JSON list of C-alpha atoms in Angstrom, two decimals:
[
{"chain": "A", "resi": 1, "resn": "MET", "atom": "CA", "xyz": [0.99, 17.36, 71.68]},
{"chain": "A", "resi": 2, "resn": "ASN", "atom": "CA", "xyz": [-1.79, 17.30, 69.25]},
{"chain": "A", "resi": 3, "resn": "VAL", "atom": "CA", "xyz": [-4.52, 19.81, 68.56]},
{"chain": "A", "resi": 4, "resn": "ILE", "atom": "CA", "xyz": [-7.23, 18.01, 70.58]},
{"chain": "A", "resi": 5, "resn": "GLU", "atom": "CA", "xyz": [-5.08, 18.01, 73.75]},
{"chain": "A", "resi": 6, "resn": "VAL", "atom": "CA", "xyz": [-4.23, 21.70, 73.33]},
{"chain": "A", "resi": 7, "resn": "VAL", "atom": "CA", "xyz": [-7.93, 22.66, 72.91]},
{"chain": "A", "resi": 8, "resn": "ALA", "atom": "CA", "xyz": [-8.92, 20.49, 75.91]},
{"chain": "A", "resi": 9, "resn": "GLN", "atom": "CA", "xyz": [-6.32, 22.15, 78.17]},
{"chain": "A", "resi": 10, "resn": "GLU", "atom": "CA", "xyz": [-7.29, 25.65, 77.19]},
{"chain": "A", "resi": 11, "resn": "SER", "atom": "CA", "xyz": [-11.04, 25.15, 77.62]},
{"chain": "A", "resi": 12, "resn": "GLY", "atom": "CA", "xyz": [-10.74, 23.09, 80.77]},
{"chain": "A", "resi": 13, "resn": "GLU", "atom": "CA", "xyz": [-13.14, 20.47, 79.54]},
{"chain": "A", "resi": 14, "resn": "PRO", "atom": "CA", "xyz": [-11.82, 17.14, 78.32]},
{"chain": "A", "resi": 15, "resn": "GLY", "atom": "CA", "xyz": [-14.35, 16.68, 75.40]},
{"chain": "A", "resi": 16, "resn": "ALA", "atom": "CA", "xyz": [-14.38, 20.29, 74.23]},
{"chain": "A", "resi": 17, "resn": "ALA", "atom": "CA", "xyz": [-12.50, 19.52, 70.98]},
{"chain": "A", "resi": 18, "resn": "LEU", "atom": "CA", "xyz": [-14.89, 16.74, 69.98]},
{"chain": "A", "resi": 19, "resn": "PRO", "atom": "CA", "xyz": [-18.02, 17.51, 67.92]},
{"chain": "A", "resi": 20, "resn": "HIS", "atom": "CA", "xyz": [-21.48, 17.15, 69.43]},
{"chain": "A", "resi": 21, "resn": "LEU", "atom": "CA", "xyz": [-23.36, 13.96, 68.97]},
{"chain": "A", "resi": 22, "resn": "ALA", "atom": "CA", "xyz": [-26.08, 15.63, 66.88]},
{"chain": "A", "resi": 23, "resn": "GLU", "atom": "CA", "xyz": [-23.48, 16.94, 64.46]},
{"chain": "A", "resi": 24, "resn": "ILE", "atom": "CA", "xyz": [-22.02, 13.47, 64.11]},
{"chain": "A", "resi": 25, "resn": "VAL", "atom": "CA", "xyz": [-25.46, 11.90, 63.43]},
{"chain": "A", "resi": 26, "resn": "VAL", "atom": "CA", "xyz": [-26.45, 14.63, 60.92]},
{"chain": "A", "resi": 27, "resn": "GLY", "atom": "CA", "xyz": [-23.07, 14.35, 59.21]},
{"chain": "A", "resi": 28, "resn": "PHE", "atom": "CA", "xyz": [-23.38, 10.57, 59.08]},
{"chain": "A", "resi": 29, "resn": "ILE", "atom": "CA", "xyz": [-26.92, 10.74, 57.62]},
{"chain": "A", "resi": 30, "resn": "ALA", "atom": "CA", "xyz": [-25.86, 13.38, 55.10]},
{"chain": "A", "resi": 31, "resn": "PHE", "atom": "CA", "xyz": [-22.89, 11.25, 54.10]},
{"chain": "A", "resi": 32, "resn": "ALA", "atom": "CA", "xyz": [-25.09, 8.15, 53.79]},
{"chain": "A", "resi": 33, "resn": "VAL", "atom": "CA", "xyz": [-27.59, 10.06, 51.59]},
{"chain": "A", "resi": 34, "resn": "LEU", "atom": "CA", "xyz": [-24.72, 11.34, 49.50]},
{"chain": "A", "resi": 35, "resn": "VAL", "atom": "CA", "xyz": [-23.29, 7.82, 49.14]},
{"chain": "A", "resi": 36, "resn": "PHE", "atom": "CA", "xyz": [-26.77, 6.49, 48.30]},
{"chain": "A", "resi": 37, "resn": "ILE", "atom": "CA", "xyz": [-27.38, 9.17, 45.61]},
{"chain": "A", "resi": 38, "resn": "VAL", "atom": "CA", "xyz": [-23.93, 8.74, 44.15]},
{"chain": "A", "resi": 39, "resn": "GLY", "atom": "CA", "xyz": [-24.27, 4.94, 44.28]},
{"chain": "A", "resi": 40, "resn": "LYS", "atom": "CA", "xyz": [-27.81, 4.90, 42.88]},
{"chain": "A", "resi": 41, "resn": "TYR", "atom": "CA", "xyz": [-27.64, 7.57, 40.15]},
{"chain": "A", "resi": 42, "resn": "LEU", "atom": "CA", "xyz": [-24.17, 8.90, 39.52]},
{"chain": "A", "resi": 43, "resn": "TRP", "atom": "CA", "xyz": [-22.03, 5.79, 39.91]},
{"chain": "A", "resi": 44, "resn": "PRO", "atom": "CA", "xyz": [-23.92, 3.63, 37.35]},
{"chain": "A", "resi": 45, "resn": "THR", "atom": "CA", "xyz": [-23.77, 6.50, 34.87]},
{"chain": "A", "resi": 46, "resn": "LEU", "atom": "CA", "xyz": [-20.04, 6.86, 35.48]},
{"chain": "A", "resi": 47, "resn": "VAL", "atom": "CA", "xyz": [-19.55, 3.09, 35.21]},
{"chain": "A", "resi": 48, "resn": "ARG", "atom": "CA", "xyz": [-21.70, 2.91, 32.05]},
{"chain": "A", "resi": 49, "resn": "SER", "atom": "CA", "xyz": [-19.82, 5.85, 30.53]},
{"chain": "A", "resi": 50, "resn": "HIS", "atom": "CA", "xyz": [-16.52, 4.24, 31.46]},
{"chain": "A", "resi": 51, "resn": "ASP", "atom": "CA", "xyz": [-17.63, 0.90, 30.00]},
{"chain": "A", "resi": 52, "resn": "GLN", "atom": "CA", "xyz": [-18.79, 2.64, 26.82]},
{"chain": "A", "resi": 53, "resn": "ASP", "atom": "CA", "xyz": [-15.45, 4.43, 26.57]},
{"chain": "A", "resi": 54, "resn": "VAL", "atom": "CA", "xyz": [-13.60, 1.16, 27.12]},
{"chain": "A", "resi": 55, "resn": "THR", "atom": "CA", "xyz": [-15.82, -0.59, 24.53]},
{"chain": "A", "resi": 56, "resn": "ARG", "atom": "CA", "xyz": [-15.35, 2.26, 22.06]},
{"chain": "A", "resi": 57, "resn": "LEU", "atom": "CA", "xyz": [-11.59, 2.19, 22.60]},
{"chain": "A", "resi": 58, "resn": "ARG", "atom": "CA", "xyz": [-11.51, -1.62, 22.24]},
{"chain": "A", "resi": 59, "resn": "ASP", "atom": "CA", "xyz": [-13.62, -1.45, 19.06]},
{"chain": "A", "resi": 60, "resn": "GLY", "atom": "CA", "xyz": [-11.44, 1.34, 17.71]},
{"chain": "A", "resi": 61, "resn": "MET", "atom": "CA", "xyz": [-8.30, -0.65, 18.44]},
{"chain": "A", "resi": 62, "resn": "GLU", "atom": "CA", "xyz": [-9.81, -3.74, 16.79]},
{"chain": "A", "resi": 63, "resn": "ARG", "atom": "CA", "xyz": [-10.83, -1.68, 13.76]},
{"chain": "A", "resi": 64, "resn": "ALA", "atom": "CA", "xyz": [-7.38, -0.11, 13.65]},
{"chain": "A", "resi": 65, "resn": "GLN", "atom": "CA", "xyz": [-5.76, -3.55, 13.89]},
{"chain": "A", "resi": 66, "resn": "SER", "atom": "CA", "xyz": [-8.09, -4.88, 11.19]},
{"chain": "A", "resi": 67, "resn": "GLU", "atom": "CA", "xyz": [-7.34, -1.90, 8.93]},
{"chain": "A", "resi": 68, "resn": "TYR", "atom": "CA", "xyz": [-3.63, -2.32, 9.63]},
{"chain": "A", "resi": 69, "resn": "ASP", "atom": "CA", "xyz": [-3.86, -6.02, 8.71]},
{"chain": "A", "resi": 70, "resn": "ASP", "atom": "CA", "xyz": [-5.82, -5.11, 5.55]},
{"chain": "A", "resi": 71, "resn": "ALA", "atom": "CA", "xyz": [-3.24, -2.47, 4.68]},
{"chain": "A", "resi": 72, "resn": "GLN", "atom": "CA", "xyz": [-0.44, -4.99, 5.20]},
{"chain": "A", "resi": 73, "resn": "ALA", "atom": "CA", "xyz": [-2.24, -7.51, 2.98]},
{"chain": "A", "resi": 74, "resn": "GLN", "atom": "CA", "xyz": [-2.83, -4.82, 0.33]},
{"chain": "A", "resi": 75, "resn": "LEU", "atom": "CA", "xyz": [0.84, -3.85, 0.55]},
{"chain": "A", "resi": 76, "resn": "GLU", "atom": "CA", "xyz": [1.88, -7.47, 0.02]},
{"chain": "A", "resi": 77, "resn": "ARG", "atom": "CA", "xyz": [-0.52, -7.79, -2.93]},
{"chain": "A", "resi": 78, "resn": "SER", "atom": "CA", "xyz": [0.84, -4.54, -4.38]},
{"chain": "A", "resi": 79, "resn": "ARG", "atom": "CA", "xyz": [4.40, -5.78, -3.97]},
{"chain": "A", "resi": 80, "resn": "ALA", "atom": "CA", "xyz": [3.47, -9.08, -5.61]},
{"chain": "A", "resi": 81, "resn": "ARG", "atom": "CA", "xyz": [1.77, -7.23, -8.50]},
{"chain": "A", "resi": 82, "resn": "LEU", "atom": "CA", "xyz": [4.77, -4.93, -8.83]},
{"chain": "A", "resi": 83, "resn": "ALA", "atom": "CA", "xyz": [7.07, -7.95, -8.98]},
{"chain": "A", "resi": 84, "resn": "GLU", "atom": "CA", "xyz": [4.80, -9.48, -11.65]},
{"chain": "A", "resi": 85, "resn": "VAL", "atom": "CA", "xyz": [4.85, -6.22, -13.60]},
{"chain": "A", "resi": 86, "resn": "ASP", "atom": "CA", "xyz": [8.65, -6.11, -13.36]},
{"chain": "A", "resi": 87, "resn": "ASN", "atom": "CA", "xyz": [8.86, -9.71, -14.53]},
{"chain": "A", "resi": 88, "resn": "GLU", "atom": "CA", "xyz": [6.42, -9.01, -17.37]},
{"chain": "A", "resi": 89, "resn": "ALA", "atom": "CA", "xyz": [8.39, -5.91, -18.38]},
{"chain": "A", "resi": 90, "resn": "ALA", "atom": "CA", "xyz": [11.62, -7.94, -18.38]},
{"chain": "A", "resi": 91, "resn": "ARG", "atom": "CA", "xyz": [9.94, -10.65, -20.47]},
{"chain": "A", "resi": 92, "resn": "ILE", "atom": "CA", "xyz": [8.62, -8.05, -22.92]},
{"chain": "A", "resi": 93, "resn": "ARG", "atom": "CA", "xyz": [12.08, -6.48, -23.19]},
{"chain": "A", "resi": 94, "resn": "ASP", "atom": "CA", "xyz": [13.63, -9.90, -23.81]},
{"chain": "A", "resi": 95, "resn": "ASP", "atom": "CA", "xyz": [10.96, -10.72, -26.41]},
{"chain": "A", "resi": 96, "resn": "ALA", "atom": "CA", "xyz": [11.54, -7.35, -28.09]},
{"chain": "A", "resi": 97, "resn": "ARG", "atom": "CA", "xyz": [15.30, -7.98, -28.21]},
{"chain": "A", "resi": 98, "resn": "ALA", "atom": "CA", "xyz": [14.72, -11.46, -29.63]},
{"chain": "A", "resi": 99, "resn": "ASP", "atom": "CA", "xyz": [12.28, -10.03, -32.22]},
{"chain": "A", "resi": 100, "resn": "ALA", "atom": "CA", "xyz": [14.78, -7.32, -33.13]},
{"chain": "A", "resi": 101, "resn": "GLU", "atom": "CA", "xyz": [17.53, -9.90, -33.57]},
{"chain": "A", "resi": 102, "resn": "ARG", "atom": "CA", "xyz": [15.22, -12.11, -35.64]},
{"chain": "A", "resi": 103, "resn": "ILE", "atom": "CA", "xyz": [14.15, -9.16, -37.82]},
{"chain": "A", "resi": 104, "resn": "LYS", "atom": "CA", "xyz": [17.77, -8.10, -38.21]},
{"chain": "A", "resi": 105, "resn": "SER", "atom": "CA", "xyz": [18.73, -11.64, -39.21]},
{"chain": "A", "resi": 106, "resn": "ASP", "atom": "CA", "xyz": [15.76, -11.87, -41.62]},
{"chain": "A", "resi": 107, "resn": "LEU", "atom": "CA", "xyz": [16.70, -8.54, -43.19]},
{"chain": "A", "resi": 108, "resn": "ALA", "atom": "CA", "xyz": [20.31, -9.65, -43.57]},
{"chain": "A", "resi": 109, "resn": "ASP", "atom": "CA", "xyz": [19.18, -12.96, -45.12]},
{"chain": "A", "resi": 110, "resn": "ASN", "atom": "CA", "xyz": [16.77, -11.14, -47.44]},
{"chain": "A", "resi": 111, "resn": "ALA", "atom": "CA", "xyz": [19.47, -8.67, -48.44]},
{"chain": "A", "resi": 112, "resn": "SER", "atom": "CA", "xyz": [21.90, -11.52, -49.08]},
{"chain": "A", "resi": 113, "resn": "ASP", "atom": "CA", "xyz": [19.29, -13.40, -51.13]},
{"chain": "A", "resi": 114, "resn": "GLU", "atom": "CA", "xyz": [18.47, -10.25, -53.12]},
{"chain": "A", "resi": 115, "resn": "ALA", "atom": "CA", "xyz": [22.16, -9.57, -53.76]},
{"chain": "A", "resi": 116, "resn": "GLU", "atom": "CA", "xyz": [22.64, -13.16, -54.94]},
{"chain": "A", "resi": 117, "resn": "ARG", "atom": "CA", "xyz": [19.57, -12.85, -57.19]},
{"chain": "A", "resi": 118, "resn": "ILE", "atom": "CA", "xyz": [20.93, -9.60, -58.68]},
{"chain": "A", "resi": 119, "resn": "ARG", "atom": "CA", "xyz": [24.34, -11.24, -59.22]},
{"chain": "A", "resi": 120, "resn": "ALA", "atom": "CA", "xyz": [22.68, -14.20, -60.93]},
{"chain": "A", "resi": 121, "resn": "GLN", "atom": "CA", "xyz": [20.69, -11.85, -63.19]},
{"chain": "A", "resi": 122, "resn": "GLY", "atom": "CA", "xyz": [23.90, -9.98, -63.97]},
{"chain": "A", "resi": 123, "resn": "ARG", "atom": "CA", "xyz": [25.66, -13.24, -64.83]},
{"chain": "A", "resi": 124, "resn": "GLN", "atom": "CA", "xyz": [22.74, -14.27, -67.03]},
{"chain": "A", "resi": 125, "resn": "SER", "atom": "CA", "xyz": [22.79, -10.88, -68.74]},
{"chain": "A", "resi": 126, "resn": "VAL", "atom": "CA", "xyz": [26.57, -11.11, -69.32]},
{"chain": "A", "resi": 127, "resn": "ASP", "atom": "CA", "xyz": [26.26, -14.68, -70.59]},
{"chain": "A", "resi": 128, "resn": "ALA", "atom": "CA", "xyz": [23.41, -13.70, -72.95]},
{"chain": "A", "resi": 129, "resn": "SER", "atom": "CA", "xyz": [25.38, -10.68, -74.18]},
{"chain": "A", "resi": 130, "resn": "ARG", "atom": "CA", "xyz": [28.49, -12.82, -74.69]},
{"chain": "A", "resi": 131, "resn": "ALA", "atom": "CA", "xyz": [26.47, -15.47, -76.58]},
{"chain": "A", "resi": 132, "resn": "ARG", "atom": "CA", "xyz": [24.86, -12.75, -78.74]},
{"chain": "A", "resi": 133, "resn": "THR", "atom": "CA", "xyz": [28.29, -11.24, -79.48]},
{"chain": "A", "resi": 134, "resn": "VAL", "atom": "CA", "xyz": [29.79, -14.63, -80.34]},
{"chain": "A", "resi": 135, "resn": "SER", "atom": "CA", "xyz": [26.82, -15.39, -82.60]},
{"chain": "A", "resi": 136, "resn": "GLU", "atom": "CA", "xyz": [27.14, -12.03, -84.34]},
{"chain": "A", "resi": 137, "resn": "LEU", "atom": "CA", "xyz": [30.89, -12.56, -84.80]},
{"chain": "A", "resi": 138, "resn": "ARG", "atom": "CA", "xyz": [30.33, -16.03, -86.22]},
{"chain": "A", "resi": 139, "resn": "THR", "atom": "CA", "xyz": [27.75, -14.66, -88.66]},
{"chain": "A", "resi": 140, "resn": "GLU", "atom": "CA", "xyz": [30.08, -11.83, -89.66]},
{"chain": "A", "resi": 141, "resn": "VAL", "atom": "CA", "xyz": [33.11, -14.08, -89.99]},
{"chain": "A", "resi": 142, "resn": "GLY", "atom": "CA", "xyz": [31.02, -16.65, -91.90]},
{"chain": "A", "resi": 143, "resn": "SER", "atom": "CA", "xyz": [29.67, -14.11, -94.39]},
{"chain": "A", "resi": 144, "resn": "GLY", "atom": "CA", "xyz": [33.13, -12.59, -94.76]},
{"chain": "A", "resi": 145, "resn": "SER", "atom": "CA", "xyz": [34.61, -16.03, -95.37]},
{"chain": "A", "resi": 146, "resn": "VAL", "atom": "CA", "xyz": [31.97, -16.82, -98.01]},
{"chain": "A", "resi": 147, "resn": "GLU", "atom": "CA", "xyz": [32.61, -13.50, -99.69]},
{"chain": "A", "resi": 148, "resn": "LEU", "atom": "CA", "xyz": [36.36, -14.09, -99.72]},
{"chain": "A", "resi": 149, "resn": "ALA", "atom": "CA", "xyz": [35.90, -17.62, -100.97]},
{"chain": "A", "resi": 150, "resn": "ARG", "atom": "CA", "xyz": [33.68, -16.29, -103.75]},
{"chain": "A", "resi": 151, "resn": "ARG", "atom": "CA", "xyz": [36.33, -13.73, -104.72]},
{"chain": "A", "resi": 152, "resn": "ILE", "atom": "CA", "xyz": [39.09, -16.34, -104.62]},
{"chain": "A", "resi": 153, "resn": "VAL", "atom": "CA", "xyz": [37.17, -18.71, -106.80]},
{"chain": "A", "resi": 154, "resn": "ALA", "atom": "CA", "xyz": [36.36, -15.93, -109.23]},
{"chain": "A", "resi": 155, "resn": "ALA", "atom": "CA", "xyz": [39.93, -14.70, -109.26]},
{"chain": "A", "resi": 156, "resn": "SER", "atom": "CA", "xyz": [41.43, -18.17, -109.56]},
{"chain": "A", "resi": 157, "resn": "LEU", "atom": "CA", "xyz": [39.41, -18.81, -112.62]},
{"chain": "A", "resi": 158, "resn": "SER", "atom": "CA", "xyz": [40.80, -15.75, -114.40]},
{"chain": "A", "resi": 159, "resn": "ASP", "atom": "CA", "xyz": [44.63, -15.87, -114.58]},
{"chain": "A", "resi": 160, "resn": "ASP", "atom": "CA", "xyz": [47.81, -16.72, -112.66]},
{"chain": "A", "resi": 161, "resn": "THR", "atom": "CA", "xyz": [48.78, -13.17, -111.81]},
{"chain": "A", "resi": 162, "resn": "ALA", "atom": "CA", "xyz": [45.33, -12.61, -110.60]},
{"chain": "A", "resi": 163, "resn": "LYS", "atom": "CA", "xyz": [45.57, -15.84, -108.66]},
{"chain": "A", "resi": 164, "resn": "SER", "atom": "CA", "xyz": [48.59, -14.70, -106.79]},
{"chain": "A", "resi": 165, "resn": "ARG", "atom": "CA", "xyz": [47.03, -11.30, -106.19]},
{"chain": "A", "resi": 166, "resn": "SER", "atom": "CA", "xyz": [43.84, -12.91, -104.96]},
{"chain": "A", "resi": 167, "resn": "VAL", "atom": "CA", "xyz": [45.73, -15.20, -102.59]},
{"chain": "A", "resi": 168, "resn": "ASP", "atom": "CA", "xyz": [47.59, -12.20, -101.21]},
{"chain": "A", "resi": 169, "resn": "SER", "atom": "CA", "xyz": [44.38, -10.25, -100.99]},
{"chain": "A", "resi": 170, "resn": "PHE", "atom": "CA", "xyz": [42.67, -13.21, -99.31]},
{"chain": "A", "resi": 171, "resn": "LEU", "atom": "CA", "xyz": [45.46, -13.42, -96.78]},
{"chain": "A", "resi": 172, "resn": "ASP", "atom": "CA", "xyz": [45.30, -9.67, -96.15]},
{"chain": "A", "resi": 173, "resn": "ASN", "atom": "CA", "xyz": [41.53, -9.84, -95.75]},
{"chain": "A", "resi": 174, "resn": "LEU", "atom": "CA", "xyz": [41.85, -12.76, -93.36]},
{"chain": "A", "resi": 175, "resn": "GLU", "atom": "CA", "xyz": [44.39, -10.84, -91.32]},
{"chain": "A", "resi": 176, "resn": "SER", "atom": "CA", "xyz": [42.24, -7.74, -91.25]},
{"chain": "A", "resi": 177, "resn": "MET", "atom": "CA", "xyz": [39.14, -9.76, -90.38]},
{"chain": "A", "resi": 178, "resn": "SER", "atom": "CA", "xyz": [41.07, -11.55, -87.69]},
{"chain": "A", "resi": 179, "resn": "GLY", "atom": "CA", "xyz": [42.23, -8.23, -86.26]},
{"chain": "A", "resi": 180, "resn": "ARG", "atom": "CA", "xyz": [38.74, -6.77, -86.53]},
{"chain": "A", "resi": 181, "resn": "SER", "atom": "CA", "xyz": [37.19, -9.86, -84.85]},
{"chain": "A", "resi": 182, "resn": "ASN", "atom": "CA", "xyz": [39.66, -9.62, -81.99]},
{"chain": "A", "resi": 183, "resn": "GLY", "atom": "CA", "xyz": [38.98, -5.90, -81.69]},
{"chain": "A", "resi": 184, "resn": "SER", "atom": "CA", "xyz": [35.19, -6.46, -81.67]},
{"chain": "A", "resi": 185, "resn": "ALA", "atom": "CA", "xyz": [35.43, -9.26, -79.10]},
{"chain": "A", "resi": 186, "resn": "SER", "atom": "CA", "xyz": [37.64, -7.18, -76.84]},
{"chain": "A", "resi": 187, "resn": "THR", "atom": "CA", "xyz": [35.37, -4.15, -77.26]},
{"chain": "A", "resi": 188, "resn": "THR", "atom": "CA", "xyz": [32.30, -6.27, -76.51]},
{"chain": "A", "resi": 189, "resn": "GLY", "atom": "CA", "xyz": [34.06, -7.91, -73.60]},
{"chain": "A", "resi": 190, "resn": "ASN", "atom": "CA", "xyz": [35.06, -4.50, -72.25]},
{"chain": "A", "resi": 191, "resn": "GLY", "atom": "CA", "xyz": [31.52, -3.17, -72.66]},
{"chain": "A", "resi": 192, "resn": "VAL", "atom": "CA", "xyz": [29.98, -6.13, -70.85]},
{"chain": "A", "resi": 193, "resn": "GLY", "atom": "CA", "xyz": [32.58, -6.16, -68.09]},
{"chain": "A", "resi": 194, "resn": "ALA", "atom": "CA", "xyz": [32.06, -2.47, -67.44]}
]
C-alpha cells in the first residue's frame, strides 16, 4: 500500500490525502510566475554568461593553439639557426685548420729558402776566401821565385863553387817554399772549413 491509501483509510474520506483545489491553483500560479521570472530575467543572464564563458574558453583555446603553433615555428627556426651555426662553426674550424697548414707550409718553405740562401752565402764566402788565398799564394810564390831567380843569376855569374852552392840553395829554398805553400794552403783550408 502506498501513503495515499493509508491516509484515506485512517481518515475515512477517500480524498483526504489530496491537496485542496485552491492550494493546487496557488501553487500552479506561483510556479508559473517563478518559471516566467526565471525564463525572463535569470535564464537569459545564465545563457549569456554561459555563452560568454564558452566564447572566452574557445578564444583562449584558439590563442593557446596559435601561441603553441608560433612556439613550434620559433623552435624550428631556432633549430635551423643552431644547425647553421654548427655548420658555420665547422666551416670556420676547417678554414682555420687549412690556414694553419698553409702557414706551416709557408714557414717551412721560407725556412728552407732562408737556409739555402745562407748556404749559398757560405759557399760564396768560402769560394772568395779560397780565391783570395790562392791569389796570395801565387803572389808569394811568384815573388819568391823572382827573388830566387835573381840570386841564382847573381850567384851563377860569380864562380863555379858558388854556382853549385846557389843551385843547392835554390833547391833548398824551393823545397822550403813548397812546404810552406802546402802548409799555408792547408792552414787556410782548415780555417775556411771550420
